[in-house]
mmCIF file of C-alpha atoms and ligand atoms in Angstrom:
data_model
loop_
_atom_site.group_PDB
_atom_site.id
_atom_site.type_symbol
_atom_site.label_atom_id
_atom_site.label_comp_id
_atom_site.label_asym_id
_atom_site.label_seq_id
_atom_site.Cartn_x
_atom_site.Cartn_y
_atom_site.Cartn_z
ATOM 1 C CA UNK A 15 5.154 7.693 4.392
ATOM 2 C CA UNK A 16 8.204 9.090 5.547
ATOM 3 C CA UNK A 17 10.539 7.107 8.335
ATOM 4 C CA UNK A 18 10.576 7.960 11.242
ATOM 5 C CA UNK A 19 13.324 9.817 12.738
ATOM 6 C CA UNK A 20 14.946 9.050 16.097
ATOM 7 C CA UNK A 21 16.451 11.836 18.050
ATOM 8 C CA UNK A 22 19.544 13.491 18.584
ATOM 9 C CA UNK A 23 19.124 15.768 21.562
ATOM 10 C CA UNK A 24 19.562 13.907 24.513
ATOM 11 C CA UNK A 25 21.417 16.498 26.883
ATOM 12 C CA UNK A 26 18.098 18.778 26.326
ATOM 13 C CA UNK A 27 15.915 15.791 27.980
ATOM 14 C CA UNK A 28 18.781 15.721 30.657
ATOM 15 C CA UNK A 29 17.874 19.270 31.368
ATOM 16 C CA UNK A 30 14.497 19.817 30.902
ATOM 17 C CA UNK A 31 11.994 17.285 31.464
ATOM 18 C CA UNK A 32 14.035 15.551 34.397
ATOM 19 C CA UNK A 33 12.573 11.588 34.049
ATOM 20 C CA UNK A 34 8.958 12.306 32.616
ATOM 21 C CA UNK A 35 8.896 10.234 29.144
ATOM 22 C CA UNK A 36 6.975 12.388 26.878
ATOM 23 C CA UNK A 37 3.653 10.984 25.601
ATOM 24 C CA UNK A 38 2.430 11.183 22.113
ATOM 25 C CA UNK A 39 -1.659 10.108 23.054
ATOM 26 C CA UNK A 40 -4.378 10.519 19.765
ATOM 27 C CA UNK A 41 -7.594 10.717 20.631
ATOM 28 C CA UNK A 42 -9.852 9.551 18.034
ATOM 29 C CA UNK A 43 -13.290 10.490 19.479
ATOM 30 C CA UNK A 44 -16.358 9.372 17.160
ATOM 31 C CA UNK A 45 -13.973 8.709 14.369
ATOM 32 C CA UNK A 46 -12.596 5.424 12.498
ATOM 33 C CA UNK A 47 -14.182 1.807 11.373
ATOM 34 C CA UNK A 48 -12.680 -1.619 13.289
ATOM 35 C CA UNK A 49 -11.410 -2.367 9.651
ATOM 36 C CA UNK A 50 -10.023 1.537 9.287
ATOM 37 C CA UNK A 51 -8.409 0.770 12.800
ATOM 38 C CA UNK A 52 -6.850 -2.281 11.833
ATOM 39 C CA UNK A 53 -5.669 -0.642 8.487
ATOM 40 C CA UNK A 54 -4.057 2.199 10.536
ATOM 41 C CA UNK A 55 -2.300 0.732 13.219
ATOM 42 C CA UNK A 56 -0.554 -1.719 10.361
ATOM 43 C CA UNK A 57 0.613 1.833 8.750
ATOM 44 C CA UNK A 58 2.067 3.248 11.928
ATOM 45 C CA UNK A 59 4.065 0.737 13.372
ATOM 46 C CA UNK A 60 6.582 -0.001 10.925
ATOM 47 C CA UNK A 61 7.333 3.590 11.315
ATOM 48 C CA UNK A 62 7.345 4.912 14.768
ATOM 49 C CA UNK A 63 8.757 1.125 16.168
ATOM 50 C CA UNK A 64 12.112 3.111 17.110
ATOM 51 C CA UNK A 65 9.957 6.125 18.428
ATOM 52 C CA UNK A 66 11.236 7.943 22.076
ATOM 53 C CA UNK A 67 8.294 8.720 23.232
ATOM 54 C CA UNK A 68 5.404 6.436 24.446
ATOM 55 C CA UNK A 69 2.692 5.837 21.246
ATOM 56 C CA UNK A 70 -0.764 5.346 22.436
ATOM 57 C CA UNK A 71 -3.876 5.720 20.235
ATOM 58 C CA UNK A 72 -7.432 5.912 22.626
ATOM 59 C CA UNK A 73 -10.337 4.682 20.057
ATOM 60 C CA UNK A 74 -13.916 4.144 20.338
ATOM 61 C CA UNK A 75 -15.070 0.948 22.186
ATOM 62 C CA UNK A 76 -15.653 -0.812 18.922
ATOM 63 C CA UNK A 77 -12.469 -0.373 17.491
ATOM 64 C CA UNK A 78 -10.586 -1.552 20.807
ATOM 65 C CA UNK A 79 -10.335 -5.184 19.808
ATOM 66 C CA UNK A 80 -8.554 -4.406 15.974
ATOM 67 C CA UNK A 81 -6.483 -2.148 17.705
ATOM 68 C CA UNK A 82 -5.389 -4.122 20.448
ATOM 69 C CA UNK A 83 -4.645 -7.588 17.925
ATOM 70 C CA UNK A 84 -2.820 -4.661 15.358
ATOM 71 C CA UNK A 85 -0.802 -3.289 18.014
ATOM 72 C CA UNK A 86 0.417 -6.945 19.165
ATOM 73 C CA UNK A 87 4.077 -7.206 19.483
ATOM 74 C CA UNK A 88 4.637 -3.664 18.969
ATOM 75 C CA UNK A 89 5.482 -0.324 21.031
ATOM 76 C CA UNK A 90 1.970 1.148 20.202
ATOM 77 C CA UNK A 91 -0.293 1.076 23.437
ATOM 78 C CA UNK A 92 -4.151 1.465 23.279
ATOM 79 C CA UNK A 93 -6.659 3.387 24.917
ATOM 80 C CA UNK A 94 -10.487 3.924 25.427
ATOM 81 C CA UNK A 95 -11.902 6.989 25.664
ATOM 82 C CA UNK A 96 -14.416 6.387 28.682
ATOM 83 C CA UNK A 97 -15.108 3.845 30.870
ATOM 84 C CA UNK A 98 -18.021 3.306 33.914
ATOM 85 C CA UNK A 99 -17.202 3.042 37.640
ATOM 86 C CA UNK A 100 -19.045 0.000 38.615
ATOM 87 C CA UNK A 101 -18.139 -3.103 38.590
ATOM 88 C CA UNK A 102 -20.796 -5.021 36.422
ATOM 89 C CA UNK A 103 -24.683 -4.599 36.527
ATOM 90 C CA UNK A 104 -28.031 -2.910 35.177
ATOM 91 C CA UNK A 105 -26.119 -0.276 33.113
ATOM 92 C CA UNK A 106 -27.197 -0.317 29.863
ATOM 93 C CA UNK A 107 -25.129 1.021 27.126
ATOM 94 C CA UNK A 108 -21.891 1.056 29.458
ATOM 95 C CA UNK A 109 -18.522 -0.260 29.683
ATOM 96 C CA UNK A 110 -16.304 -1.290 32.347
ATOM 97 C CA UNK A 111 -12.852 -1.524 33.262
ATOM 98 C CA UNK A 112 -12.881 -4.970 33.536
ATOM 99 C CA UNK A 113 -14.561 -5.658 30.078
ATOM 100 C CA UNK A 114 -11.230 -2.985 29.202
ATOM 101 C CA UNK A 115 -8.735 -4.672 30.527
ATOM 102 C CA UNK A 116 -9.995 -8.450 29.732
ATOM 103 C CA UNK A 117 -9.209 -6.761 26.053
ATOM 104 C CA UNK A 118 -5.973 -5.986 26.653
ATOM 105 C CA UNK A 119 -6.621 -2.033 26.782
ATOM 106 C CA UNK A 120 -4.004 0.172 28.973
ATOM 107 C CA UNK A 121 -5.105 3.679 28.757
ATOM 108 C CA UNK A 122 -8.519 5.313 29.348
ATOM 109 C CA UNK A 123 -9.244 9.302 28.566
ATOM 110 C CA UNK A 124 -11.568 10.449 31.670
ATOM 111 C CA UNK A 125 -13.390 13.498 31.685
ATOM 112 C CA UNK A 126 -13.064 14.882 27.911
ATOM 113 C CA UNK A 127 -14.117 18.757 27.620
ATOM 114 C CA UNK A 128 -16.645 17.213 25.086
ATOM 115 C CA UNK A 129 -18.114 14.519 27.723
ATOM 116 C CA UNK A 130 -18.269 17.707 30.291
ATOM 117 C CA UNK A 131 -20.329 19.675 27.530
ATOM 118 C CA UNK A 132 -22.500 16.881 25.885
ATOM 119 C CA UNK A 133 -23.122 14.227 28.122
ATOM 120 C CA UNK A 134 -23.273 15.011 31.967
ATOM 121 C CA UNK A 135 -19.952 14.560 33.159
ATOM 122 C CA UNK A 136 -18.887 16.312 35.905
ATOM 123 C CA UNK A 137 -15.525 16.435 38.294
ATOM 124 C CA UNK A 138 -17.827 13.865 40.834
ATOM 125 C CA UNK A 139 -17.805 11.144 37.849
ATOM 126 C CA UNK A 140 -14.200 11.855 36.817
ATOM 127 C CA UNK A 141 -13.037 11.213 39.911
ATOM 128 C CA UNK A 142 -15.084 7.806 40.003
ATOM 129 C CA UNK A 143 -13.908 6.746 36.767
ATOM 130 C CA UNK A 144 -10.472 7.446 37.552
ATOM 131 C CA UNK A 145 -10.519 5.451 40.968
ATOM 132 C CA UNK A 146 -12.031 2.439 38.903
ATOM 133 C CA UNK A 147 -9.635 2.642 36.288
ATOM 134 C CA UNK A 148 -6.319 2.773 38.534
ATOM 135 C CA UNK A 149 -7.840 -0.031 40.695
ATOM 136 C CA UNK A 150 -8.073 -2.490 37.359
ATOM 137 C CA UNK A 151 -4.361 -1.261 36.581
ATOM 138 C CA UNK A 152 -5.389 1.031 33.471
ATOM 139 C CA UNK A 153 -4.172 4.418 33.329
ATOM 140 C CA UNK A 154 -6.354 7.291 33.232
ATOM 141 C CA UNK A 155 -5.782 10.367 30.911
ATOM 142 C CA UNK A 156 -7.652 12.709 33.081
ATOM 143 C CA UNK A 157 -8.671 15.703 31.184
ATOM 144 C CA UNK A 158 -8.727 19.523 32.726
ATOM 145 C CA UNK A 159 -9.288 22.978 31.019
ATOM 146 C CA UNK A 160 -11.228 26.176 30.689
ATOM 147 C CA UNK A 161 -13.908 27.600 28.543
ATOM 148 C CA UNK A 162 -12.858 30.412 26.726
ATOM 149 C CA UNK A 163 -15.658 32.617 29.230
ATOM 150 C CA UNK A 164 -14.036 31.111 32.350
ATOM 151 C CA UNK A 165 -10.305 32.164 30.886
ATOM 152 C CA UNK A 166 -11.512 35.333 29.789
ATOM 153 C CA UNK A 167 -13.195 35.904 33.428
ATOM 154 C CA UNK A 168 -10.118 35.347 35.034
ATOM 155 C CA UNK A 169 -10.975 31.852 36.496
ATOM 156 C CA UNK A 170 -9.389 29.683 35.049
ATOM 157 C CA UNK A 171 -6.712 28.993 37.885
ATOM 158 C CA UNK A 172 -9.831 28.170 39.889
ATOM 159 C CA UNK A 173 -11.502 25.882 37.326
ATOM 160 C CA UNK A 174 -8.578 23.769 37.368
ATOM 161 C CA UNK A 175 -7.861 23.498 41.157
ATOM 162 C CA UNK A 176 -11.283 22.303 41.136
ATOM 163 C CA UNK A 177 -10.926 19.898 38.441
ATOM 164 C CA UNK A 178 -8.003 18.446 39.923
ATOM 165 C CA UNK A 179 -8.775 18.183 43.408
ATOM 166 C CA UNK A 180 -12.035 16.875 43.286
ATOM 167 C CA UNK A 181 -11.321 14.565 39.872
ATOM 168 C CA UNK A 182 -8.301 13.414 41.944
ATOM 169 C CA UNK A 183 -9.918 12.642 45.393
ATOM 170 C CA UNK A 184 -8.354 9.511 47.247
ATOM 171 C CA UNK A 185 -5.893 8.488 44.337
ATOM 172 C CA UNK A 186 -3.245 7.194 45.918
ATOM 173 C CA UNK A 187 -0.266 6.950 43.897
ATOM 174 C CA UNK A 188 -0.508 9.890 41.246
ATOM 175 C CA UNK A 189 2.497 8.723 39.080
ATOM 176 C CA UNK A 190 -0.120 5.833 37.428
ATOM 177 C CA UNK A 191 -2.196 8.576 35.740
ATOM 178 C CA UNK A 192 -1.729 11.384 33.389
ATOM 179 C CA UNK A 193 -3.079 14.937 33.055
ATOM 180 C CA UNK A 194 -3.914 16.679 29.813
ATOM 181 C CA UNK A 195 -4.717 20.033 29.714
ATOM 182 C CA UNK A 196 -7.197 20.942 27.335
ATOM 183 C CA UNK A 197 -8.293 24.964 27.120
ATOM 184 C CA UNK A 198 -11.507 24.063 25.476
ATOM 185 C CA UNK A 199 -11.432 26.973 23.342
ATOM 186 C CA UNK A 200 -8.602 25.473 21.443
ATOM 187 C CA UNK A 201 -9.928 22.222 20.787
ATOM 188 C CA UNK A 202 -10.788 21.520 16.931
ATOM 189 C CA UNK A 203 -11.009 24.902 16.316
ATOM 190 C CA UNK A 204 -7.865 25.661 15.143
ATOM 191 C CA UNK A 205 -6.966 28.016 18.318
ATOM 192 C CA UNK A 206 -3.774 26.689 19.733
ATOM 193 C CA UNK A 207 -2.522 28.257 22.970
ATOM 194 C CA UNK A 208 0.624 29.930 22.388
ATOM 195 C CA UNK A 209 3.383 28.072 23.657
ATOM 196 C CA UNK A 210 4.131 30.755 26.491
ATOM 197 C CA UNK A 211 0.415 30.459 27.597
ATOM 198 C CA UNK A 212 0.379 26.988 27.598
ATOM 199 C CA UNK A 213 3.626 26.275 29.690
ATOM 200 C CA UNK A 214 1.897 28.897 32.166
ATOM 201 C CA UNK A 215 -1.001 26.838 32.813
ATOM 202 C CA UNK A 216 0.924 23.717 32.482
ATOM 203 C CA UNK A 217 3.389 24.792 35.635
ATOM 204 C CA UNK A 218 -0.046 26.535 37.466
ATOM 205 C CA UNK A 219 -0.949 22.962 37.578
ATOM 206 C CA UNK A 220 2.123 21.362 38.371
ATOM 207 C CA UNK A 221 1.712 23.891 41.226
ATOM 208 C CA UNK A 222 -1.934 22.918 42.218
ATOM 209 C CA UNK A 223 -0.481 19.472 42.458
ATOM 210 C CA UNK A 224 2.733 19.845 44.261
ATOM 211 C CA UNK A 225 0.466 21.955 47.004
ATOM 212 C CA UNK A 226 -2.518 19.513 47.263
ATOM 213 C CA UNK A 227 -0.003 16.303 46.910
ATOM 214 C CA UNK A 228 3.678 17.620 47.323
ATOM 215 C CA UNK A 229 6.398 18.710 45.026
ATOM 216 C CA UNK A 230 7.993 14.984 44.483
ATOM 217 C CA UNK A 231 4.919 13.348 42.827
ATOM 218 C CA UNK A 232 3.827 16.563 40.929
ATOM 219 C CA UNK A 233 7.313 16.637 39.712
ATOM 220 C CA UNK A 234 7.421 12.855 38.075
ATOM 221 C CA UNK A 235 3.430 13.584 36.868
ATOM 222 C CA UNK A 236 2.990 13.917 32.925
ATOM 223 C CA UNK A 237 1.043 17.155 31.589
ATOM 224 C CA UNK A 238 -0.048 16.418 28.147
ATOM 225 C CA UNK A 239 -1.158 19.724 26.196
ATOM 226 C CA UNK A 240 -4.219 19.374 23.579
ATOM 227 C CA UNK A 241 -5.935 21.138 21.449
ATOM 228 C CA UNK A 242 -5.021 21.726 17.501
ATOM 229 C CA UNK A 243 -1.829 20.259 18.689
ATOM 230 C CA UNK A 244 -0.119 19.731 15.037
ATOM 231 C CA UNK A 245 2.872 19.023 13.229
ATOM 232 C CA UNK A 246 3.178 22.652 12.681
ATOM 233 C CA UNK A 247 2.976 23.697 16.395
ATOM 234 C CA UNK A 248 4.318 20.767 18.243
ATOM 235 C CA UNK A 249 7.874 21.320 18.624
ATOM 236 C CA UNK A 250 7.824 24.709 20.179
ATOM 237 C CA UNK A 251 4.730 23.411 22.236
ATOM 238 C CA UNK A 252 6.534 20.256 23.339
ATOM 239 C CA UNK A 253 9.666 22.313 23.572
ATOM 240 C CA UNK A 254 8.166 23.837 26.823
ATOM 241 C CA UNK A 255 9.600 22.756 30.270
ATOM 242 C CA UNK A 256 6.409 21.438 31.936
ATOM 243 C CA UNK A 257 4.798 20.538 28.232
ATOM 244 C CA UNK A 258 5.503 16.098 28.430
ATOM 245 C CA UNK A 259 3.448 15.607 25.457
ATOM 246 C CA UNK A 260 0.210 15.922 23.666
ATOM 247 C CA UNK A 261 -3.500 14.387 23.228
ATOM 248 C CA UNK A 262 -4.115 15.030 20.063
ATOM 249 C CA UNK A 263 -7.738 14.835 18.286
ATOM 250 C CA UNK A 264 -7.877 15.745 14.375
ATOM 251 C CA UNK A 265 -4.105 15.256 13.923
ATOM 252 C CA UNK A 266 -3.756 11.824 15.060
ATOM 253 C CA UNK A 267 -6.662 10.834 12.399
ATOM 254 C CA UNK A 268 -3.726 10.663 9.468
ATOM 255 C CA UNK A 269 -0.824 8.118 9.839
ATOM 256 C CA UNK A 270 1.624 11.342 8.789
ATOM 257 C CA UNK A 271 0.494 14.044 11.065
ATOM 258 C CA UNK A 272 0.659 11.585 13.732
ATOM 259 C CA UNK A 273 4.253 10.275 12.925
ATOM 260 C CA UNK A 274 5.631 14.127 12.902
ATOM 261 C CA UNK A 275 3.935 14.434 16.378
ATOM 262 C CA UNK A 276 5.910 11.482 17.491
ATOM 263 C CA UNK A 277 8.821 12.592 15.512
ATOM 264 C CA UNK A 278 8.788 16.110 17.645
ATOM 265 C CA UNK A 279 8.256 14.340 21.141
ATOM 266 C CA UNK A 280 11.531 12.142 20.477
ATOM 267 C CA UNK A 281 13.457 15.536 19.567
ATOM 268 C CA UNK A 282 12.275 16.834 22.298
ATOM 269 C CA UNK A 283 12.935 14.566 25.023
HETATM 270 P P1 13P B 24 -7.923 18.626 18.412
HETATM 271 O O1 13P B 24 -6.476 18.175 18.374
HETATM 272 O O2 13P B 24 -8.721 18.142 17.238
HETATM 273 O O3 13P B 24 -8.057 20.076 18.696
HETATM 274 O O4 13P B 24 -8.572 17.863 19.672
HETATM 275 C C1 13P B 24 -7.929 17.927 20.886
HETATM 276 C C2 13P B 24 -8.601 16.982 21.816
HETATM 277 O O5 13P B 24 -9.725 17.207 22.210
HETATM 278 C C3 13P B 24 -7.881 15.767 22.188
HETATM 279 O O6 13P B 24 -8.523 15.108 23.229
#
């Protein structure tokens, strides 16, 4: 695989994305073995050990333990991709952020487009899940976006507002999570926002934060755009002022794709 390149561009960073360190999150959803995991994480971090950006990889529940011992003693950070809000108890099938963070696990993706449209979730539960999560010291990846009928209606402005201010009800210090906006209509279909539409949305919700929690804390928060986020599209996308990085599902399933990702978040710092 090819090395991995630090960058070069430092007075851009200075400019553009103030403090925010960009963030380079895949998101493996129902994808990858504990022995694939394992075999993976060895791959990538010889390679991105000098990387600029924070590395995290969120992976199914079963595949948190190989990741976690893999990533040991390296800059790679680890992620599930749901958690439960209560504590312990009669749940079957769940997992909580205790049984998370007893593993050594740092990131949790809340609210997924595809845990909206298959399994029940709604902006209620996000905002549980995220209050659970930032209480055990993990930090959420709270995802937002619109269906392609809700963006071609004209609502998507609204969708979000929603999204945020109910998923992010009675958090009180906003700087330990991390937004990613995810048009659902782009996601593993090969439909990436331009980068022009994307940075709009991204700075409409910078805005819905700075007016629901003021301009300081919206202005440190991290907006991660995804959906077909690739090696092809990710420097102009991560180019963008309010763009701090991607979660990234299909590309961050191959050592290489994922290493150019990181490779474009360091330029563009
Ligand atoms: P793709 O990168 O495969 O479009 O998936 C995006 C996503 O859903 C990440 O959470």
């Amino acid at each position: 695989m090819k090395r991995f390149i630090p960058s070069h561009n430092k007075e851009k960073h200075k400019m553009n994305k103030a403090k925010r360190k960009a963030i380079i999150a895949g998101n493996w959803k129902m994808n990858k073995t504990p022995s694939e995991t394992t075999a993976f994480v060895k791959e990538l971090a010889p390679v991105v050990k000098d990387a600029e950006c924070e590395v995290v990889i969120c992976v199914p529940f079963v595949d948190l333990q190989n990741a976690v011992e893999a990533a040991k003693g390296t800059n790679i950070h680890v992620g599930a991709e749901n958690l439960h809000w209560k504590e312990s108890g009669a749940y079957t099938g769940e997992i909580s952020a205790a049984m998370l963070c007893d593993l050594g696990v740092e990131y949790v993706v809340i609210g997924h487009s595809e845990r909206r449209q298959y399994f029940a979730e709604t902006d209620e539960t996000v905002n549980l899940r995220t209050l659970k999560a930032l209480e055990k010291g993990l930090t959420p990846i709270v995802c937002v976006g619109e269906t392609l009928e809700e963006r071609e209606t004209g609502k998507t402005e609204e969708v979000l507002k929603r999204q945020i201010t109910v998923g992010l009800k009675g958090v009180e210090d906003l700087t330990k999570l991390v937004i990613a906006y995810e048009p659902v209509w782009a996601i593993g279909t090969g439909k990436t926002a331009t980068p022009a539409m994307a940075q709009e949305v991204h700075a409409a919700i910078r805005k819905i934060l700075a007016d629901t929690f003021g301009a300081e804390v919206a202005e440190k928060m991290q907006i991660l755009y995804g959906g077909s986020m690739k090696p092809e599209n990710a420097d102009a996308l991560l180019a963008e002022k309010d763009i701090d990085g991607g979660l990234i599902g299909g590309a961050a399933l191959k050592a290489d794709s994922f290493v150019a990702l990181i490779e474009s978040a360091s330029k563009a710092l």
